[in-house]
PDB file of C-alpha atoms in Angstrom:
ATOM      1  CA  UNK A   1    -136.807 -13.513  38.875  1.00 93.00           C
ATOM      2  CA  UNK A   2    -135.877 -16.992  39.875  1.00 95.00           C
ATOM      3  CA  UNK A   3    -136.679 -17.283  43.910  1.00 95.00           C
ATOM      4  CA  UNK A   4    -135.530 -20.142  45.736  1.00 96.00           C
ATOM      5  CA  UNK A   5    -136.731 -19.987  49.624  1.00 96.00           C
ATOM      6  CA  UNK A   6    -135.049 -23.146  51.292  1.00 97.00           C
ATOM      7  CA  UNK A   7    -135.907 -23.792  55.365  1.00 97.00           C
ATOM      8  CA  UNK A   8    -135.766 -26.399  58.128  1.00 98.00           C
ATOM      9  CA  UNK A   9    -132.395 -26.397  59.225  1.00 98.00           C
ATOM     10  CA  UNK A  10    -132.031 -26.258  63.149  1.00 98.00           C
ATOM     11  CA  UNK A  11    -129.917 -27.613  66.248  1.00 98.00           C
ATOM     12  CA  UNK A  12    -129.765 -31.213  65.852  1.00 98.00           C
ATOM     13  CA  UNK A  13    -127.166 -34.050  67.651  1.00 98.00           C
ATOM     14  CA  UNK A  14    -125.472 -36.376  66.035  1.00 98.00           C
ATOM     15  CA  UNK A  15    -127.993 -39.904  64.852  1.00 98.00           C
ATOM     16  CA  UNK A  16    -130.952 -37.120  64.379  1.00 98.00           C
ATOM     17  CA  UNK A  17    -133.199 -35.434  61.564  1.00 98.00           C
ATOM     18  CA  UNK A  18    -133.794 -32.759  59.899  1.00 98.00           C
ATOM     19  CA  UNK A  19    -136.037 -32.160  56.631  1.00 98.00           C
ATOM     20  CA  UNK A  20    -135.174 -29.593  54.654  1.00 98.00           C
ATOM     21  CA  UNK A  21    -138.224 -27.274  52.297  1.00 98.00           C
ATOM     22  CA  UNK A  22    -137.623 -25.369  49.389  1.00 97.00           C
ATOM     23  CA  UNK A  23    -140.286 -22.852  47.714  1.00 97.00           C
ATOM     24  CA  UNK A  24    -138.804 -22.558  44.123  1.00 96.00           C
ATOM     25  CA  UNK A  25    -140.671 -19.665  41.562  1.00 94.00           C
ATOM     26  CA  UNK A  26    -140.253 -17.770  38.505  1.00 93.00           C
ATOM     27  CA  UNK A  27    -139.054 -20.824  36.389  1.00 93.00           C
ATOM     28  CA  UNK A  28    -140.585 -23.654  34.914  1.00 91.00           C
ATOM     29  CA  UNK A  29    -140.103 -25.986  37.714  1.00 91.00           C
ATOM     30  CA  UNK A  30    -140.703 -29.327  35.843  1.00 90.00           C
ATOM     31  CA  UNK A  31    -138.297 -28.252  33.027  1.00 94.00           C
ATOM     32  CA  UNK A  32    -134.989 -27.991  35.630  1.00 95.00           C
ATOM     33  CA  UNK A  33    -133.339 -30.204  37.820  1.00 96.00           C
ATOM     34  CA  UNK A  34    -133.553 -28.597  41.155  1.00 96.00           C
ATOM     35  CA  UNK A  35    -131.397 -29.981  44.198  1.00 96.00           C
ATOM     36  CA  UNK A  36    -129.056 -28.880  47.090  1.00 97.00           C
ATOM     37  CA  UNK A  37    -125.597 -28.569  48.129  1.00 97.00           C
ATOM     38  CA  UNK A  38    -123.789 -26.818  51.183  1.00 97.00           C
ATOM     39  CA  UNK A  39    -121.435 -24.776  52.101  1.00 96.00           C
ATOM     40  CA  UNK A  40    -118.945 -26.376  54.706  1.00 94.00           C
ATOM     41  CA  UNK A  41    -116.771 -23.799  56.904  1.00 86.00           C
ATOM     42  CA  UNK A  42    -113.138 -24.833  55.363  1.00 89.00           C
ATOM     43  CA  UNK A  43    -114.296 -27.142  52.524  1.00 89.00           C
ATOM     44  CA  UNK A  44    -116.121 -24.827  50.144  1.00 91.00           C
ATOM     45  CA  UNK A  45    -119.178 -25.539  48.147  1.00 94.00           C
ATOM     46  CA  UNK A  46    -119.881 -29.489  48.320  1.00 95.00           C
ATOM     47  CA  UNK A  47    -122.741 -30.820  46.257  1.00 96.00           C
ATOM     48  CA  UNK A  48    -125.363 -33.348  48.060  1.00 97.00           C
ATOM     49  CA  UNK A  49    -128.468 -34.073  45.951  1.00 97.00           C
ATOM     50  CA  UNK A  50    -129.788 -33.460  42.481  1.00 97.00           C
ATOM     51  CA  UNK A  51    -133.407 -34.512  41.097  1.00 96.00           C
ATOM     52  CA  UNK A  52    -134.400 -34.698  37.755  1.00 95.00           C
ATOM     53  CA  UNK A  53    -137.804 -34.409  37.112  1.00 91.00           C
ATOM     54  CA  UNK A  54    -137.602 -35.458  33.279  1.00 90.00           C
ATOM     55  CA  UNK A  55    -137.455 -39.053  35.088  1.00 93.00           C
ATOM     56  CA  UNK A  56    -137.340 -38.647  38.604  1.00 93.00           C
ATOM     57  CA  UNK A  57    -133.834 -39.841  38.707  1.00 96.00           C
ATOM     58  CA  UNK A  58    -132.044 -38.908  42.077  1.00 97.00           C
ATOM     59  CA  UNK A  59    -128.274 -38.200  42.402  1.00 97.00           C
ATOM     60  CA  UNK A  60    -126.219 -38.355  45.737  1.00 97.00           C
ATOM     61  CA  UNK A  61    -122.981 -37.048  46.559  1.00 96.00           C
ATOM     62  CA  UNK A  62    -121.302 -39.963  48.425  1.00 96.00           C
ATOM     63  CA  UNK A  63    -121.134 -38.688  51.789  1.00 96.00           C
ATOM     64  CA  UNK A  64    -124.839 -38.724  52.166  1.00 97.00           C
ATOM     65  CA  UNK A  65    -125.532 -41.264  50.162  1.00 98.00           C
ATOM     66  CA  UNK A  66    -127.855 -44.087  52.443  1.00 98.00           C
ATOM     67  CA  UNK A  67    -128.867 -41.165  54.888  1.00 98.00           C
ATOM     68  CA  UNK A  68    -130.350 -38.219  52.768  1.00 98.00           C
ATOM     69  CA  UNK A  69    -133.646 -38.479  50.678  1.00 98.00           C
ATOM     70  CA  UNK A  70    -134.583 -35.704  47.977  1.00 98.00           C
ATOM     71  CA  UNK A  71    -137.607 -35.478  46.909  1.00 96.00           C
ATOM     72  CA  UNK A  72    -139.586 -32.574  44.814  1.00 95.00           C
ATOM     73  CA  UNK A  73    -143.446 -32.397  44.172  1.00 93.00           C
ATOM     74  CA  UNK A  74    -143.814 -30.229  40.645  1.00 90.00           C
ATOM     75  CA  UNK A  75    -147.754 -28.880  41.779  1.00 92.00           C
ATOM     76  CA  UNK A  76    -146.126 -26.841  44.612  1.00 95.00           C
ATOM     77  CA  UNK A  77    -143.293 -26.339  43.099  1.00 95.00           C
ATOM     78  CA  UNK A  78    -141.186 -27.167  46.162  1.00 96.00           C
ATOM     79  CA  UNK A  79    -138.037 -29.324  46.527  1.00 97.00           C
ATOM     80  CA  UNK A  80    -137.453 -31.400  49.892  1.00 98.00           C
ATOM     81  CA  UNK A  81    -134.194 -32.849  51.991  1.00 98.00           C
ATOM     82  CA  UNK A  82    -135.163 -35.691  54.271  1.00 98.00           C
ATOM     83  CA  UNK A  83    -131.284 -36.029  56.406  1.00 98.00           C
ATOM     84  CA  UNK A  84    -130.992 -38.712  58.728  1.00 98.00           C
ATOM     85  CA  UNK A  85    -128.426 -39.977  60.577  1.00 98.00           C
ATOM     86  CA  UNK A  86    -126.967 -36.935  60.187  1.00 98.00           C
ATOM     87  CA  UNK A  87    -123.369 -36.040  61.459  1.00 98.00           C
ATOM     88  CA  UNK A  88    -121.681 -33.304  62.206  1.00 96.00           C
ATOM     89  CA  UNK A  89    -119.573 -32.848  59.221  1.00 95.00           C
ATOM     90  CA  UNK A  90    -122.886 -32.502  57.301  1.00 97.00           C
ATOM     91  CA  UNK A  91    -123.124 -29.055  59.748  1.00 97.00           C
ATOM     92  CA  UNK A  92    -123.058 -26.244  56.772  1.00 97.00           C
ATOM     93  CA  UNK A  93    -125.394 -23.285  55.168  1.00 98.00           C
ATOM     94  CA  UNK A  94    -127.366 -25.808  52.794  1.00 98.00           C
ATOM     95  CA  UNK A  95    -128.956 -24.543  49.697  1.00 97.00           C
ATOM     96  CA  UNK A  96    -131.580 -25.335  46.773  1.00 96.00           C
ATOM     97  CA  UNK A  97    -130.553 -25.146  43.991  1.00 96.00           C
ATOM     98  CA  UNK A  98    -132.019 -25.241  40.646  1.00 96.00           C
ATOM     99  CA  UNK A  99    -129.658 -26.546  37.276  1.00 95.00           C
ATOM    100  CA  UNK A 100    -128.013 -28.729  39.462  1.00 95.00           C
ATOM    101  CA  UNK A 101    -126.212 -31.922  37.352  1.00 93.00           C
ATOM    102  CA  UNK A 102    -125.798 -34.993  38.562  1.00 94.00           C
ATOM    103  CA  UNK A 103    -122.330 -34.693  40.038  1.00 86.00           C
ATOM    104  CA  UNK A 104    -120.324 -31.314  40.691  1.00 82.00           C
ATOM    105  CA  UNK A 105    -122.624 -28.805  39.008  1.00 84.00           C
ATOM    106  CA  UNK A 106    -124.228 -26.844  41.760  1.00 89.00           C
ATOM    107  CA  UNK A 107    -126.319 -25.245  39.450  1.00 88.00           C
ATOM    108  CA  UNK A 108    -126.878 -21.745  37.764  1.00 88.00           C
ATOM    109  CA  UNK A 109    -129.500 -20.003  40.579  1.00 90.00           C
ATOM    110  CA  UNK A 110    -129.857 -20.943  44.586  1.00 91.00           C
ATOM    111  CA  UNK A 111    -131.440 -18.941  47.781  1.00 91.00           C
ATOM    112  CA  UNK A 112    -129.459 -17.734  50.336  1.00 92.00           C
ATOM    113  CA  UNK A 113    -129.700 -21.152  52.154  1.00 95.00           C
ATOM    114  CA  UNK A 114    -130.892 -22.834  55.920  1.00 98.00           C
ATOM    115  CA  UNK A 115    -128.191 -23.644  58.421  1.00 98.00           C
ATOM    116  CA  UNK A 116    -127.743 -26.899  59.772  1.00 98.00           C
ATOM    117  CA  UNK A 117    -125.934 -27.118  62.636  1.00 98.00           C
ATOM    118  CA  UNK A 118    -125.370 -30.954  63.999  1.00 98.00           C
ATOM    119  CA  UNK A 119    -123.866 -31.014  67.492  1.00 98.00           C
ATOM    120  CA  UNK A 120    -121.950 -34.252  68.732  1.00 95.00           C
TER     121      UNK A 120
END
């Protein structure tokens, strides 16, 4: 079964940090791109980041593009949000994803996601 544990979401004001984990198993991690997207109260599903670890090519949705970082390490199999700056329209459940694409797709398989909650 594919597993997808995401934490690190917290409190946080406006200009602050978070960084985001994700424990990904029963897949073949290097094979998939893995990423994240949220879910916004009133917007939906928005996409954020996708990695690719064919090439390590990064996408960014272009509302956090400049402030959010993804990064994944394939030996622990774990998938990472570095969010600065962060606002609070980027408050939202955020999940990791795995067959993300770089653009809409949100992928076929995600956890049940971290809450970020930015305050102004």
């Amino acid at each position: 079964d594919v597993q997808l544990q995401a934490s690190g979401g917290g409190l946080v004001q406006a200009g602050g940090s978070l960084r985001l984990s994700c424990v990904a198993s029963g897949f073949a991690f290097a094979k998939y791109n893995v990423g994240w997207f949220r879910q916004v109260p009133g917007k939906g599903h928005e996409p954020v980041s996708c990695f690719a670890p064919s090439d390590g090519s990064t996408y960014y949705a272009d509302y956090v593009k400049g402030r959010f970082t993804i990064s994944a390490d394939s030996a622990k199999n774990t998938v990472s949000l570095q969010m600065n700056s962060l606002k609070p329209e980027d408050t939202g459940l955020y999940h990791c994803a795995v067959g993300c694409t770089f653009g809409t797709g949100l992928g076929w398989s995600w956890g049940q996601g971290t809450l970020v909650t930015v305050s102004s």
